[in-house]
XYZ file of C-alpha atoms in Angstrom:
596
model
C 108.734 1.169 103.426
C 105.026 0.993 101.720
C 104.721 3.615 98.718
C 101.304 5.596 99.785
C 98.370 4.854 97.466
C 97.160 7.304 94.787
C 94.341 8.943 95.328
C 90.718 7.553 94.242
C 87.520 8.169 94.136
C 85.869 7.070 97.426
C 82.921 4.792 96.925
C 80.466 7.076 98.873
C 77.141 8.960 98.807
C 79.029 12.213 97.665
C 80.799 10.530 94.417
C 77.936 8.294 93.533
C 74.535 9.613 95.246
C 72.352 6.478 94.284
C 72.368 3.801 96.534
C 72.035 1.053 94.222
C 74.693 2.392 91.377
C 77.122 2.862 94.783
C 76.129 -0.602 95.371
C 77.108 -1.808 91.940
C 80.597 -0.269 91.335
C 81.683 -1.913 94.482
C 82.388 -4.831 92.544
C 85.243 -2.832 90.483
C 87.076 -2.000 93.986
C 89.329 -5.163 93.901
C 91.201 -4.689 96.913
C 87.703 -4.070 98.701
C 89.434 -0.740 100.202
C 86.382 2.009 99.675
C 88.340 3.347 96.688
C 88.029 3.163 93.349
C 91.856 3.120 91.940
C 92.807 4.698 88.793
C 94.062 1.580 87.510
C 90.574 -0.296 88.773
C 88.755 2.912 87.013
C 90.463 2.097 84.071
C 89.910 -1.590 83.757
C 86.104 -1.185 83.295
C 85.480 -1.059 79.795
C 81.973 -2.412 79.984
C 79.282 -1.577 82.416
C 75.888 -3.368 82.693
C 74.074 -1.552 85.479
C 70.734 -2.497 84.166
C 68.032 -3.379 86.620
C 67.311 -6.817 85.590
C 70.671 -7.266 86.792
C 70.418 -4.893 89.865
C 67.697 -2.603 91.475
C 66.779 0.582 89.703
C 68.658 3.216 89.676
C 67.309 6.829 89.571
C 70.614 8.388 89.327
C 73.732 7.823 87.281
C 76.145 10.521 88.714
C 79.575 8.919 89.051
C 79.530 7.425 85.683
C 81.749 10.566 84.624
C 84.481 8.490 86.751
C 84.710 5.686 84.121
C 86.273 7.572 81.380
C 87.747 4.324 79.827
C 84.473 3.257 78.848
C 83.242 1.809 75.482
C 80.212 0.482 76.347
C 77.132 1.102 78.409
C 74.225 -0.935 79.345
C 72.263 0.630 82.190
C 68.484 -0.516 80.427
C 65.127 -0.166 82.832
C 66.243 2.296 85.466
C 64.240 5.099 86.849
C 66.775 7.442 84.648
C 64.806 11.029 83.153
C 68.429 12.185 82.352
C 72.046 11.197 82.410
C 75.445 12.697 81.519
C 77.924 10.838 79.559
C 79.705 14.034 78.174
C 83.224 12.260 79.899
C 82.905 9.361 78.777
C 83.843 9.880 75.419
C 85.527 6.420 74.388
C 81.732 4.938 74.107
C 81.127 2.916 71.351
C 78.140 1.428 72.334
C 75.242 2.773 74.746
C 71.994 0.787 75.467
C 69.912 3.123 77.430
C 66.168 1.647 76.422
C 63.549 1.670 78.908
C 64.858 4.090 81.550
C 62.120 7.018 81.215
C 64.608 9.267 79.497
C 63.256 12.960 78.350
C 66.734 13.988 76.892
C 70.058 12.781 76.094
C 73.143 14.408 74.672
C 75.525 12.737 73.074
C 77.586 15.573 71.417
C 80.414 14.321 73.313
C 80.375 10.952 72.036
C 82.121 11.071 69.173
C 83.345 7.517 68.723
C 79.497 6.267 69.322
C 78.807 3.396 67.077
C 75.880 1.400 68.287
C 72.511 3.412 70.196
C 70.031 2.101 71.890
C 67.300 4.431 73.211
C 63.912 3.054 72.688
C 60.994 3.088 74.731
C 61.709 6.607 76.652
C 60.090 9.374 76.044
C 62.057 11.195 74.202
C 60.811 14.246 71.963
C 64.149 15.551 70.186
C 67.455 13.325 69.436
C 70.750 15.249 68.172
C 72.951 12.652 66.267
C 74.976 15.593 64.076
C 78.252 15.111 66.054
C 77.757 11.092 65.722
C 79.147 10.366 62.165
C 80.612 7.137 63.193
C 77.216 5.424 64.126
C 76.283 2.182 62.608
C 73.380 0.999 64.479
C 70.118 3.071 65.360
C 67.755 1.853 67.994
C 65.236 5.002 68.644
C 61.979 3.683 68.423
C 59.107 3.877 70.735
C 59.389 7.607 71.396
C 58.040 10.956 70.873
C 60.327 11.915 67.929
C 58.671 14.598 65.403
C 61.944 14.595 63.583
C 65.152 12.669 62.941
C 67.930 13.590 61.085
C 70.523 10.815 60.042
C 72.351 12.945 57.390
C 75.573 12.859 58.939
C 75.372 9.136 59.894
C 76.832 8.045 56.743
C 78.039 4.425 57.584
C 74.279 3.905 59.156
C 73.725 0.368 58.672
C 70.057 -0.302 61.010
C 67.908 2.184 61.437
C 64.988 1.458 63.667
C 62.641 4.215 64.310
C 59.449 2.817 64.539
C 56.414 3.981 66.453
C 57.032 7.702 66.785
C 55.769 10.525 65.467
C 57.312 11.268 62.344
C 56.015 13.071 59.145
C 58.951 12.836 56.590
C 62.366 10.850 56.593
C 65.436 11.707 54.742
C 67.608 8.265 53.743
C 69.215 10.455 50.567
C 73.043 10.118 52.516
C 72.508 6.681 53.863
C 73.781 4.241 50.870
C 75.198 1.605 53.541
C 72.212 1.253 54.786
C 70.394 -2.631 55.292
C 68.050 -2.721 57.610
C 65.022 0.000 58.180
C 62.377 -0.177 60.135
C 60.237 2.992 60.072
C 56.601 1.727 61.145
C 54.093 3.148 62.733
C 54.480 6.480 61.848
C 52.671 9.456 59.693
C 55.082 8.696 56.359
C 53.337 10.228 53.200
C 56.054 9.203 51.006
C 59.183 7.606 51.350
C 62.750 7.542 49.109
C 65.115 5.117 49.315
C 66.479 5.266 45.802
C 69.955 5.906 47.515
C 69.769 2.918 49.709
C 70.856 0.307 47.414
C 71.839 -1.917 50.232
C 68.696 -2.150 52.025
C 67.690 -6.275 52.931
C 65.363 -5.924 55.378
C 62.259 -3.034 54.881
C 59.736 -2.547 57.549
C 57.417 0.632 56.671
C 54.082 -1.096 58.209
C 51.027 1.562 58.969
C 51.959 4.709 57.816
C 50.166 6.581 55.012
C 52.232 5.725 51.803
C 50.353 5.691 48.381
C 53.661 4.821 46.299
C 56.503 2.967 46.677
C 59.466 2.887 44.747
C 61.850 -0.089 45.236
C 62.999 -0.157 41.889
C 67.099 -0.101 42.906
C 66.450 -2.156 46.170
C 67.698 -5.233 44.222
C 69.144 -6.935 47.290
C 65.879 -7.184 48.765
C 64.886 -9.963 51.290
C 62.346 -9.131 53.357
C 59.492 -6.314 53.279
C 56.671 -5.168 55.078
C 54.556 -2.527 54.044
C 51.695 -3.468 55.700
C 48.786 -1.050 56.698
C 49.759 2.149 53.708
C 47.472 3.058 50.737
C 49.281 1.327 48.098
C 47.262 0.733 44.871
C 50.306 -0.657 43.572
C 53.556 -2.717 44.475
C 56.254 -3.384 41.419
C 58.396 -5.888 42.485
C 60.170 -7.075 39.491
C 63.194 -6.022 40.688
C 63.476 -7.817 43.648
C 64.011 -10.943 43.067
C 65.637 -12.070 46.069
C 62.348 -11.299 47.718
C 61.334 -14.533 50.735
C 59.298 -12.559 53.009
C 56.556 -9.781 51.485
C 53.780 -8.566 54.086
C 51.689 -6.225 52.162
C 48.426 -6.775 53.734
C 46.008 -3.959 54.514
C 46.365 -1.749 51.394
C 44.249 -1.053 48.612
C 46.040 -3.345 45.883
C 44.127 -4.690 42.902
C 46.626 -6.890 41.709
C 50.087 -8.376 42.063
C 52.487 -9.572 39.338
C 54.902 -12.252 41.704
C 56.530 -14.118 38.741
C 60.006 -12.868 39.201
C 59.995 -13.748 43.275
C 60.682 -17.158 42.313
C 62.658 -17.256 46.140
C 59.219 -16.190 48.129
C 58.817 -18.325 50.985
C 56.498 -16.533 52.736
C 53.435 -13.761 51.872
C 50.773 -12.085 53.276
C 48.566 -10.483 50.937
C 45.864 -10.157 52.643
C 42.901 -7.487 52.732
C 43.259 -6.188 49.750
C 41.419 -6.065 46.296
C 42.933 -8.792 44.822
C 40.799 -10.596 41.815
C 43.549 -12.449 40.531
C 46.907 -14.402 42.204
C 49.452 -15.792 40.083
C 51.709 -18.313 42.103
C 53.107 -20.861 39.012
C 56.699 -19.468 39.533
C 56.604 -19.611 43.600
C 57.051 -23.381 43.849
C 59.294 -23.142 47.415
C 56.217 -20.814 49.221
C 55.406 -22.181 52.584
C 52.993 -19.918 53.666
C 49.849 -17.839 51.972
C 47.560 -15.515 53.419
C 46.189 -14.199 50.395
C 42.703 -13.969 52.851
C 39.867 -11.417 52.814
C 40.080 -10.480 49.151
C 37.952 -10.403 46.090
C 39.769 -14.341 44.857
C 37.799 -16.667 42.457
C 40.196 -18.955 41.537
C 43.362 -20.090 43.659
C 45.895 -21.951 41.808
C 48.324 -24.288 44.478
C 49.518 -27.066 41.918
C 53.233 -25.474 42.374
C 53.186 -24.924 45.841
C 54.281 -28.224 47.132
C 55.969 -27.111 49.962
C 53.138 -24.971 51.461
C 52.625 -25.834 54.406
C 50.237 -23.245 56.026
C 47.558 -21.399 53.767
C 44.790 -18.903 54.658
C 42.062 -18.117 51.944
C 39.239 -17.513 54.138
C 36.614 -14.629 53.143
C 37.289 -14.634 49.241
C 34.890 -15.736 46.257
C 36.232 -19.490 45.932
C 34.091 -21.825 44.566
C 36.936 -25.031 44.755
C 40.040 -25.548 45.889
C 42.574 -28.314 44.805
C 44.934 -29.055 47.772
C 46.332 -32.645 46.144
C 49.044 -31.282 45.336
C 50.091 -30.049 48.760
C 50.965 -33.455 50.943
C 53.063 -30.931 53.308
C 50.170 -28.434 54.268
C 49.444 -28.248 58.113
C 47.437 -24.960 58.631
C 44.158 -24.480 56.543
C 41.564 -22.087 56.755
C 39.277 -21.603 53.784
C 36.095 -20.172 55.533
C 33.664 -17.546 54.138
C 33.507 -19.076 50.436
C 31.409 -20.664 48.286
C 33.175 -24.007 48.438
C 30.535 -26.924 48.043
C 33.075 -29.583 48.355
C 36.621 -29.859 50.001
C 38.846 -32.988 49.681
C 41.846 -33.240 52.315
C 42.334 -36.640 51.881
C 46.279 -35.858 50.540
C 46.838 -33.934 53.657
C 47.557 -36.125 56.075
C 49.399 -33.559 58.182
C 46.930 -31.407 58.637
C 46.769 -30.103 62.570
C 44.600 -27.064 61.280
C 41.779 -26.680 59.509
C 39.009 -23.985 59.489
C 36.111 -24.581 56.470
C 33.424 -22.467 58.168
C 30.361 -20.795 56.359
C 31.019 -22.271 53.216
C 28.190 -24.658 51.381
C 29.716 -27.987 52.463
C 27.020 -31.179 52.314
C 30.140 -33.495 53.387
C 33.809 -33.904 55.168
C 35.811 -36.614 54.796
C 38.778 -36.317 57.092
C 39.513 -39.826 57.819
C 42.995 -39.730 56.652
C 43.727 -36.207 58.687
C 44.994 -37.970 61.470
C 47.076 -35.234 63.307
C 44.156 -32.563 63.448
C 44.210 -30.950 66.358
C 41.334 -28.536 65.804
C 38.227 -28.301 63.519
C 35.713 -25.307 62.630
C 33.342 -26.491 60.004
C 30.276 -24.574 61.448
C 27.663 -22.756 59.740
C 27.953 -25.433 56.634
C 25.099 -28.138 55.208
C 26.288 -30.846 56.673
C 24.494 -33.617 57.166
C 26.718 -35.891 59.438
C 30.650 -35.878 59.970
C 33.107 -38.692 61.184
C 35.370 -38.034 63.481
C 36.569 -41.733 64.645
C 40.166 -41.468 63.449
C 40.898 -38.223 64.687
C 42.199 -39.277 67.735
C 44.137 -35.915 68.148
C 41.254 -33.553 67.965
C 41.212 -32.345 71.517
C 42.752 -30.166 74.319
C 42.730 -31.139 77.787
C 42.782 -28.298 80.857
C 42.851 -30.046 84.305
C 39.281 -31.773 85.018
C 37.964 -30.137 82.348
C 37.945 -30.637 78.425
C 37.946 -28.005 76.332
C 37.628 -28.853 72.792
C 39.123 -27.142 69.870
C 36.757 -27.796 67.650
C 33.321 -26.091 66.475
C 31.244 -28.414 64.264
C 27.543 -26.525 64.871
C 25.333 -24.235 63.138
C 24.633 -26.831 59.758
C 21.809 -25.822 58.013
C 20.980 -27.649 55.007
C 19.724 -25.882 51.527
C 18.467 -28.746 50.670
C 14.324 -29.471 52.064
C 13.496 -33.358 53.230
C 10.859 -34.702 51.744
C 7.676 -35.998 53.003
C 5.166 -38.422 52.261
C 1.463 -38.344 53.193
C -0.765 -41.472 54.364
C -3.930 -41.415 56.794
C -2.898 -37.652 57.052
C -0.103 -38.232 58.414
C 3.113 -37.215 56.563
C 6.557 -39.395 56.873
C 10.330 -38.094 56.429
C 12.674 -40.725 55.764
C 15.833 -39.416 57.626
C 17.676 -42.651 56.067
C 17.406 -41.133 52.504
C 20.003 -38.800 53.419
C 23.018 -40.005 51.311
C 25.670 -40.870 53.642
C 23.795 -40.728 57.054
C 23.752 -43.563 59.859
C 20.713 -43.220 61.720
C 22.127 -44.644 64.534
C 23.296 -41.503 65.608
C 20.989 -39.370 65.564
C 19.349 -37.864 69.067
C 17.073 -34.978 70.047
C 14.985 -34.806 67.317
C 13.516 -30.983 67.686
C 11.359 -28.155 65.584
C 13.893 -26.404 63.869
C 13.651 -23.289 66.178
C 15.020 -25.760 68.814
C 11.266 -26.403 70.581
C 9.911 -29.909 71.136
C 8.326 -31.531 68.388
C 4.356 -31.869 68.520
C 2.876 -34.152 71.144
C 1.275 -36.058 68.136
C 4.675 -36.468 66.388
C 6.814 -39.412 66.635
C 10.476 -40.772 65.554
C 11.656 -44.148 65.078
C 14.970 -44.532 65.885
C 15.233 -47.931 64.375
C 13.643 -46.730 60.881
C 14.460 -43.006 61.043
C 10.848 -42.642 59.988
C 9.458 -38.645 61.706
C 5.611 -38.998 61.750
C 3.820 -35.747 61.611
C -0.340 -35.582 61.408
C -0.886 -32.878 58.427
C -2.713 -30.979 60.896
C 0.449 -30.262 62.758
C 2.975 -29.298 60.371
C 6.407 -27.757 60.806
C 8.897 -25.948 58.896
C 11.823 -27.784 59.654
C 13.604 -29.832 62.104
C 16.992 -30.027 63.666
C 18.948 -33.015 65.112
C 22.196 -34.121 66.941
C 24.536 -36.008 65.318
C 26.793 -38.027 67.218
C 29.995 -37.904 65.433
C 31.832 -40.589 67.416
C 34.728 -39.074 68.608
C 37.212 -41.566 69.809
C 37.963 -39.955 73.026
C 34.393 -38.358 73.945
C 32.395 -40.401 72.072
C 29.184 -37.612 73.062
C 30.679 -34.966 71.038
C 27.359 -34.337 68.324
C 26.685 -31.731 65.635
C 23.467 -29.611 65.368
C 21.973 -29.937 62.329
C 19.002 -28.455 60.731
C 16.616 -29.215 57.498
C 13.716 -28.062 56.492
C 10.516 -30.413 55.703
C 8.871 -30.114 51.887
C 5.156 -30.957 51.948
C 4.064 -32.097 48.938
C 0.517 -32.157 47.660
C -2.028 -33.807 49.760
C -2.329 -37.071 47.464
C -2.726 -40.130 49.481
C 0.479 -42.901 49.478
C -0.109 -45.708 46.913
C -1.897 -48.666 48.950
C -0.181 -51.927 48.784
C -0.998 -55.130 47.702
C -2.375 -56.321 50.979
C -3.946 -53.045 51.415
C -6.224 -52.525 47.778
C -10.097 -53.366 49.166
C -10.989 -53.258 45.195
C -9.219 -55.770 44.424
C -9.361 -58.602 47.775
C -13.482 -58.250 47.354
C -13.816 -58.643 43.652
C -15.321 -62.401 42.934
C -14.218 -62.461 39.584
C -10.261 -61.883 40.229
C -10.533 -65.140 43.069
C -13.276 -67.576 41.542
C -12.946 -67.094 37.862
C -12.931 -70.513 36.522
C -10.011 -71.039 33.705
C -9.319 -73.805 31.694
C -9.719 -76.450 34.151
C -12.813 -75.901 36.738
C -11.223 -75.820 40.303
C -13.340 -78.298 42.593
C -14.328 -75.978 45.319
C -15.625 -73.819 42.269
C -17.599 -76.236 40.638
C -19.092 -78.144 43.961
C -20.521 -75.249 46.027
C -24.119 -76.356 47.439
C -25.393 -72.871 46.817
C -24.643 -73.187 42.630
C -25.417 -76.843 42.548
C -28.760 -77.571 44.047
C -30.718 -74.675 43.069
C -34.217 -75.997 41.408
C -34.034 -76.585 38.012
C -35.260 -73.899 36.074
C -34.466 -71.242 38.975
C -30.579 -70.808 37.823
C -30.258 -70.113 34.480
C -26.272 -70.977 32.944
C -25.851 -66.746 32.396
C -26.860 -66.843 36.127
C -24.564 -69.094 37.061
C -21.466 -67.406 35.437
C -22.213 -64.168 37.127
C -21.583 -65.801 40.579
C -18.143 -67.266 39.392
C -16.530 -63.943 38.555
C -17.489 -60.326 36.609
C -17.460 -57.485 38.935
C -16.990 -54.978 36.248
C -13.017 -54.246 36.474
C -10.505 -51.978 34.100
C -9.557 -54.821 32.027
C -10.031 -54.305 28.265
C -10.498 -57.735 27.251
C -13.252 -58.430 30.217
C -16.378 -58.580 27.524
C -14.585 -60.968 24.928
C -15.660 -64.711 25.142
C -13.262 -66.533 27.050
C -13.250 -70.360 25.983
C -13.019 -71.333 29.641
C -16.524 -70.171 30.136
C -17.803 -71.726 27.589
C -16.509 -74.894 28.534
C -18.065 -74.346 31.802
C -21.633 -73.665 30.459
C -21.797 -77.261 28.356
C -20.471 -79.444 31.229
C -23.533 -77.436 33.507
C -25.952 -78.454 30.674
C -25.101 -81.987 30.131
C -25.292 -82.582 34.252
C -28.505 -80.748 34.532
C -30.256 -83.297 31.535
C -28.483 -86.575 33.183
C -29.981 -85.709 36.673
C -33.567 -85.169 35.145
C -33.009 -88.190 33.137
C -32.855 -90.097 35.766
C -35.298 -88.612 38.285
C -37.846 -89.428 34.946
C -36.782 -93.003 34.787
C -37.107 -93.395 38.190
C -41.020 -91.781 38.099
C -41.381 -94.357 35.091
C -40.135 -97.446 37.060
C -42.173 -96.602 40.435
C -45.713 -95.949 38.374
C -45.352 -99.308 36.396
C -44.848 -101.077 39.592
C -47.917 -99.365 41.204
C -49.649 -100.634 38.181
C -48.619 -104.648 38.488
C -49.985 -104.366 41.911
């Protein structure tokens, strides 16, 4: 004969009103017979009716049925309220997400582990649980929390709500806290000598105390009022995130374990890193910095500096460095040629007249805008470029170079020349679009040579400055160029220095071509004009004029020159042997006459 079955609870409307939770505890009914067993009841120590796993639920009535419960997960339901009064075995309840106003736990004695964030919660009564451990309340509308009788609280999270003061005084096992984004004006933890892991970003602290925090790891106290951070005593301090306050200095010689910090936004003049030689990354960014010290930091790997006072900045010491961005200085020269695994680097708006990054072979992206650059290299940086479908978008910005430095011009036949070759470094060969510095066309009268880099510009047409495109022959798009701009000097108007070829002085002066030396030069001495002039007509004085003295600069042109001389008695004795013999020939002619 069959024994009759216990009674149940049937799995209907009237026992468990939502659809979808009805739904879901039909998988506890193992003999599929519409009831829910005492002994099935009983089995179901955990419960995940969350709606990633199912549909929402609106309504958790029937959950009273479960009293052998120790842990429930019913996350991201349509849930304002929910009554767990019976279930009093809990020991752990994740109920974040589910639009929650209120929730009373008084029953739950035995709770260990909450989870309530992200409801909207404005009140949260923990008195009656002294056993809790774990404290997940954030994202709420808490004005208050009180933790006192949480003793064995190890993780507190109660970030982004609206409190004004914490209490932590009877919380000494505590580890982890995580109070952000709230209206703290101060803050003790002087009894939580436990604490690792300290998260107090953007509230309004102006001191903080960590003094007996010895066990320290990690902090963040981002976005407070600090003037002042001691944190001598923390020495097992790898993570500090103290950005966004209003510090002047910081003394980091005893975190010889920091791995990571974020300093940033401060008022930082100073930075002392020789005792942080295993930091891998350093934002010390957007502070007052002159001087940056890295020769210890050979394991950084990922460095922000940008917006300080930096004049230089030694990297050779950091081979391992993939991130850099040193923008907004003063830097007027940057060597990365010992970090060949840079992927990363940002150099904008600093005074730059070259980049060398030839041996950065794994960049990836590139901002060196707004520098003086003159040209830039970019053939072995095969990696610097993102593709998107059909399109290429580049990560790299290399525009906006302006150069401090003026080109300057020379002026012949009133026209001046710039010599874009002079520019140390430059190939010509690249250059294209030669335009007026405000980016309009250069004047019809002006002219570039391409082959030269010679710019012509007639002095009546002058401009301030020009700009250019510099091809910078990337190995993928080889039409990738850089904009870059100079301004022209015009000197004074003082003609260019002729050439040899070109002096009309000098080509039309008789003496410097016909100026007989020691030895008479044929053609000199045998021109009809000089040689058959009457006798008497030519005197010798004449005669050296023609061969030479249009008066020149030379100081020795009025001392006798024994070449001349020499000239003069050779013209004499010729002139007295020709009229010799035209009289002997008279003589010779008449005495024949005579015979006859």
């Amino acid at each position: 004969m069959a024994q009759p079955k216990s009674s149940g609870v049937r799995i209907d409307a009237t026992n468990f009103p939502d659809a979808n939770f009805r739904e879901h505890v039909r998988q506890y009914d193992e003999d599929e017979d519409g009831i829910l067993q005492q002994t099935e009841l009983y089995a179901v120590a955990t419960m995940n009716c969350s709606s990633w796993e199912w549909e929402a639920i609106t309504n958790l009535t029937g959950i009273e049925h479960f009293t052998k419960l120790t842990e429930l997960i019913c996350s991201d339901n349509q849930l304002s309220t929910f009554d767990v009064s019976k279930n009093t075995g809990l020991k752990k309840l994740t109920c974040d997400a589910c639009q929650l106003v209120s929730l009373d736990l008084s029953k739950n004695t035995e709770l260990e582990m909450l989870k309530c964030n992200s409801n909207q919660l404005t009140s949260l009564d923990l008195s009656k649980n002294t056993k809790l451990t774990e404290l997940d309340c954030s994202y709420n509308s808490l004005t208050s929390l009180n933790v006192s009788k949480s003793t064995g609280l190890k993780k507190l999270n109660c970030n982004t709500n609206q409190l004004v003061s914490l209490d932590l005084s009877s919380n000494p096992e505590l580890e982890v806290l995580n109070c952000g984004y709230n209206q703290l004006t101060s803050l003790d933890v002087s009894q939580s000598t436990k604490l690792k892991e300290m998260y107090i970003v953007e509230n309004q602290l102006t001191n903080l105390d960590l003094s007996r925090s010895t066990l320290l790891e990690n902090l963040n106290c981002a976005y407070n009022q600090l003037t002042a951070l001691n944190l001598s005593r923390n020495t097992e301090l790898a993570d500090l995130v103290c950005n966004n306050n209003q510090l002047t200095s910081l003394d980091l010689s005893q975190n010889t374990k920091l791995i990571s910090l974020f300093c940033n936004v401060n008022n930082l003049t100073s930075l002392n890193l020789t005792n942080n030689d295993v930091l891998e990354i350093l934002r010390c960014d957007t502070n007052q910095l002159k001087l940056l010290d890295l020769s210890k930091s050979a394991q950084l790997k990922e460095l922000h500096c940008h917006l300080n006072q930096l004049t230089s900045l030694d990297m050779s010491n950091n081979a391992l460095l993939e991130t850099l961005s040193c923008g907004g200085n003063q830097l007027t020269f940057l060597d990365v040629s010992k970090n060949a695994k840079l992927e990363f680097l940002s150099c904008s708006g600093n005074q730059l007249t070259s980049l060398d990054v030839g041996n950065c072979v794994m960049l990836q992206s590139l901002f060196c805008q707004n520098n003086q650059l003159a040209f830039l290299d970019l053939s072995k940086n095969v990696n610097l470029s993102g593709w998107e479908g059909q399109s290429v978008n580049y990560d790299v910005n290399i525009n906006g170079q302006v150069s401090s430095k003026a080109l300057a011009s020379k002026l012949h036949d009133n026209i001046y020349k710039v010599d874009l070759s002079e520019i140390p470094g430059i190939n010509i060969a690249n250059i294209t679009d030669i335009r007026q510095s405000g980016g309009t066309n250069l004047p019809e009268s002006a002219s570039y040579d391409p082959a030269t880099g010679i710019l012509s510009i007639r002095s009546s047409e002058k401009i301030d400055g020009i700009s250019y495109d510099y091809n910078v022959n990337h190995p993928r798009v080889g039409s990738l160029r850089m904009d870059v701009t100079f301004k022209i000097s015009y000197g004074p108007a003082t003609p260019e220095k002729p050439t040899e070829t070109t002096k009309t002085t000098e080509t039309t002066k008789p003496a410097e071509t016909s100026k007989p030396t020691g030895t008479t030069k044929p053609t000199e001495t045998t021109k009809p004009t000089e040689t058959t002039k009457p006798t008497g007509t030519t005197t010798p004085t004449e005669t050296i004029k023609l061969t030479g003295t249009t008066p020149t600069t030379d100081q020795n042109q009025d001392l006798p020159k024994t070449g001349e001389n020499l000239g003069t008695y050779l013209w004499l004795s010729l002139l007295l042997l020709v009229a010799g013999g035209l009289l002997l020939v008279l003589r010779t002619n008449r005495i024949l006459k005579e015979k006859d």
